[in-house]
Structures are given as C-alpha cells and as structure tokens.
Amino acid sequence: MTKTRVVVADDESIIRMDLVELLTGAGYEVVGQASDGKAALSAIKELQPDVAVLDVKMPLLDGIEVAHSVREHIPVVLLTAFGQADIIAQASSAGVMGYVMKPFTEADVVAAIEIAKSRFADLQSIGSERDSLAESLETRKILDRAKGLLQTKLALDEPQAFRWIQKAAMDKRMSVREVAESVISELSE
C-alpha cells in the first residue's frame, strides 16, 4: 500500500519539524515543507501531494488563501491556534476539509487527514457523477430533437426515428449523439 504524500506548511519551524516527525511516525510520506504560503502553494503545485497540512497564519499567503487556490486538486487540513468563528467560516468557504487546533496530538492530525481524504474523495465522486448526469441529459435532449426532426421530415413515428438513428450510428461507426447532432444540423435548415 502506498503512503499518503503530504506537504506541510507552518511558519514556526519547531511546529513544522514536530509535525513532519509526527506524520512520518504515523506512516505518512512528507514530500515537501514550506515556511510561508507562497512556498506552500508552489510545493503543492510542483509535488502534487495527496493532502496538504497548512497553518492558518503564514507570511505572504495565509493557509486559507492557499486552500482556496488548491481545493479542486487536493484536500487541505488547517492547523491553528485560533478557534474564532470567522476563521472557521473562512476556512469552510475556502473548501478546507479538516481543522485542527494547536496544540495537537498525533491522533488529532491523523484523524483530520483521513477524514479530509475521505470527504475529498466523496466530493470528487459526486462531481464526476454530476458531470455524467449532465452529459446524459444533454445527449437525451439532442436525441429527442433529432427524433422530432426525423418524425416531421421523414414521416416516421418515434420508435422508427430512434431505430433510424441507431442504425445510422452502427453503419457509420458513430455514437448515437453524433448521429443525432448530424441529423439536427442537416434537417434544421
């Protein structure tokens, strides 16, 4: 089983070193470290880790800004000494998947990382499913429009129009959607 690859960013070197040691001891592979948000963003883009563990307050870019920039690509766990509601709300709107208060334990960090990875995978799956459903709906609309045109122009009933499109797709080695789009472009004029 491959180790989870992590980028760690904290402007306090002692905390960063403790975190790296903690993660390594827990079986994670720390592939990058950064002491500011800009370096963290560069490391994440370059190293493409499985998860990023970022301090909220860092120079140049804070952890929330970095999280917002990478939220489509990897899950982010934020570390903070601050539990204010406004910071939590900002973290949530930036797509942060985990939030750990300092001082932290190994159990706190590991749980946050594993939950973040799981939530991120769920969101990715839902996004793929949504895209697939949208594509199916669009194909269905195109197919219905093409069938309607065939019914009107060639005096076919709906099952005949559908079979005509299916046969054309097989004969031309095209998808049903491609044939339907072709029918629409040719018969809509």
XYZ file of C-alpha atoms in Angstrom:
189
model
C 0.000 0.000 0.000
C 1.388 3.399 -0.951
C 1.887 6.030 1.699
C -0.177 9.190 1.693
C 2.002 12.018 0.379
C 1.805 15.233 2.411
C 3.024 18.819 2.076
C 3.399 20.592 5.427
C 3.480 24.384 5.808
C 3.940 26.339 9.028
C 5.982 29.480 9.596
C 7.114 28.215 13.005
C 9.980 25.833 12.275
C 9.661 23.912 15.559
C 5.991 23.169 14.931
C 6.747 22.252 11.305
C 9.523 19.851 12.388
C 7.285 18.306 15.064
C 4.526 17.865 12.515
C 6.872 16.243 9.998
C 8.154 13.860 12.672
C 4.608 13.076 13.819
C 3.390 12.394 10.267
C 6.419 10.294 9.343
C 5.984 8.256 12.526
C 2.312 7.735 11.666
C 3.222 6.294 8.254
C 2.800 9.317 6.002
C 5.383 10.473 3.470
C 6.168 14.161 3.863
C 7.189 15.188 0.349
C 7.503 18.915 0.941
C 7.752 21.598 3.589
C 7.237 25.340 3.493
C 7.503 28.248 5.899
C 5.156 30.616 4.056
C 2.007 30.388 1.982
C 3.625 31.201 -1.341
C 6.206 28.432 -0.922
C 3.421 26.077 0.196
C 1.418 26.823 -2.955
C 4.498 26.218 -5.133
C 5.280 22.947 -3.339
C 1.703 21.721 -3.737
C 1.654 22.533 -7.450
C 5.069 21.008 -8.069
C 4.876 17.916 -5.839
C 1.167 17.116 -6.219
C 0.709 15.598 -2.759
C -2.345 13.652 -1.629
C -3.051 16.168 1.141
C -1.723 19.482 2.467
C -1.454 20.376 6.142
C -1.232 24.165 6.462
C -1.010 26.675 9.273
C -3.711 29.332 9.066
C -1.415 32.297 9.808
C 1.619 32.381 7.496
C 3.524 35.142 5.715
C 2.859 36.066 2.057
C -0.287 33.924 1.735
C -2.218 32.525 4.653
C -3.381 28.907 4.823
C -6.930 29.849 3.858
C -5.759 31.580 0.664
C -3.633 28.570 -0.250
C -6.547 26.218 0.480
C -8.803 28.260 -1.780
C -6.261 28.002 -4.615
C -5.830 24.216 -4.416
C -9.227 22.988 -3.220
C -10.125 21.460 -6.582
C -6.980 19.311 -6.582
C -6.244 18.127 -3.044
C -7.792 18.100 0.414
C -6.439 20.638 2.897
C -6.207 20.347 6.669
C -5.656 23.607 8.537
C -3.723 23.913 11.786
C -4.423 26.864 14.002
C -4.133 28.269 17.463
C -7.261 30.277 16.727
C -10.775 28.934 17.068
C -12.703 32.093 16.186
C -15.917 31.582 14.300
C -14.888 33.945 11.476
C -11.710 31.954 10.765
C -13.675 28.705 10.788
C -16.237 30.221 8.396
C -13.465 31.444 6.062
C -11.821 28.015 6.152
C -15.110 26.323 5.340
C -15.851 28.632 2.408
C -12.301 28.044 1.104
C -13.038 24.316 0.869
C -10.918 23.201 3.843
C -11.635 19.552 4.663
C -10.126 19.421 8.171
C -9.363 21.785 11.017
C -7.013 21.002 13.938
C -6.402 23.219 16.959
C -2.898 23.678 18.390
C -1.557 22.079 20.498
C -2.415 18.911 18.603
C -1.824 15.217 19.111
C -0.954 12.574 16.559
C -4.487 11.232 16.844
C -5.936 14.704 16.093
C -3.843 15.189 12.974
C -4.213 11.644 11.635
C -7.997 11.710 12.117
C -8.260 15.092 10.388
C -6.148 13.911 7.432
C -8.072 10.671 6.961
C -11.453 12.401 7.204
C -10.266 15.111 4.797
C -9.115 12.496 2.267
C -12.426 10.654 2.550
C -14.551 13.808 2.217
C -12.473 14.957 -0.746
C -12.873 11.582 -2.485
C -16.634 11.752 -1.894
C -16.808 15.247 -3.391
C -14.756 14.170 -6.409
C -17.094 11.215 -6.931
C -20.186 13.401 -6.653
C -18.672 15.846 -9.146
C -17.973 13.063 -11.638
C -21.471 11.697 -11.200
C -22.967 15.169 -11.699
C -20.942 15.674 -14.873
C -22.007 12.274 -16.191
C -25.676 13.006 -15.480
C -25.427 16.407 -17.159
C -23.840 14.773 -20.211
C -26.591 12.128 -20.322
C -29.298 14.780 -20.061
C -27.725 16.827 -22.844
C -27.460 13.734 -25.060
C -31.094 12.915 -24.327
C -32.192 16.418 -25.366
C -30.225 16.209 -28.622
C -31.594 12.747 -29.354
C -35.185 13.879 -28.721
C -34.729 16.883 -31.000
C -33.275 14.704 -33.780
C -36.097 12.179 -33.434
C -38.612 15.028 -33.672
C -36.999 16.310 -36.863
C -36.967 12.810 -38.391
C -40.609 12.340 -37.471
C -41.558 15.621 -39.126
C -39.324 15.472 -42.227
C -39.474 11.725 -42.976
C -42.952 10.981 -41.569
C -41.607 8.413 -39.096
C -43.083 7.554 -35.717
C -40.857 7.876 -32.634
C -39.657 4.227 -32.479
C -38.842 4.321 -36.203
C -36.918 7.581 -35.805
C -34.925 6.115 -32.924
C -34.146 2.926 -34.891
C -33.094 5.090 -37.864
C -30.600 6.958 -35.627
C -29.349 3.704 -34.068
C -28.835 2.072 -37.481
C -27.044 5.153 -38.833
C -24.790 5.136 -35.781
C -23.879 1.472 -36.317
C -23.411 1.866 -40.069
C -21.219 4.947 -39.734
C -19.480 3.760 -36.564
C -20.513 6.921 -34.769
C -22.165 7.480 -31.421
C -25.910 7.960 -31.280
C -25.266 11.523 -30.103
C -23.003 12.258 -33.090
C -25.675 10.980 -35.493
C -28.363 12.984 -33.698
C -26.224 16.142 -33.930
C -25.701 15.456 -37.634
C -29.452 14.997 -38.167
C -30.127 18.286 -36.379
C -27.567 20.210 -38.436
C -28.851 18.753 -41.724
C -32.592 18.917 -41.093
C -32.832 22.161 -39.127
C -32.106 24.342 -42.126
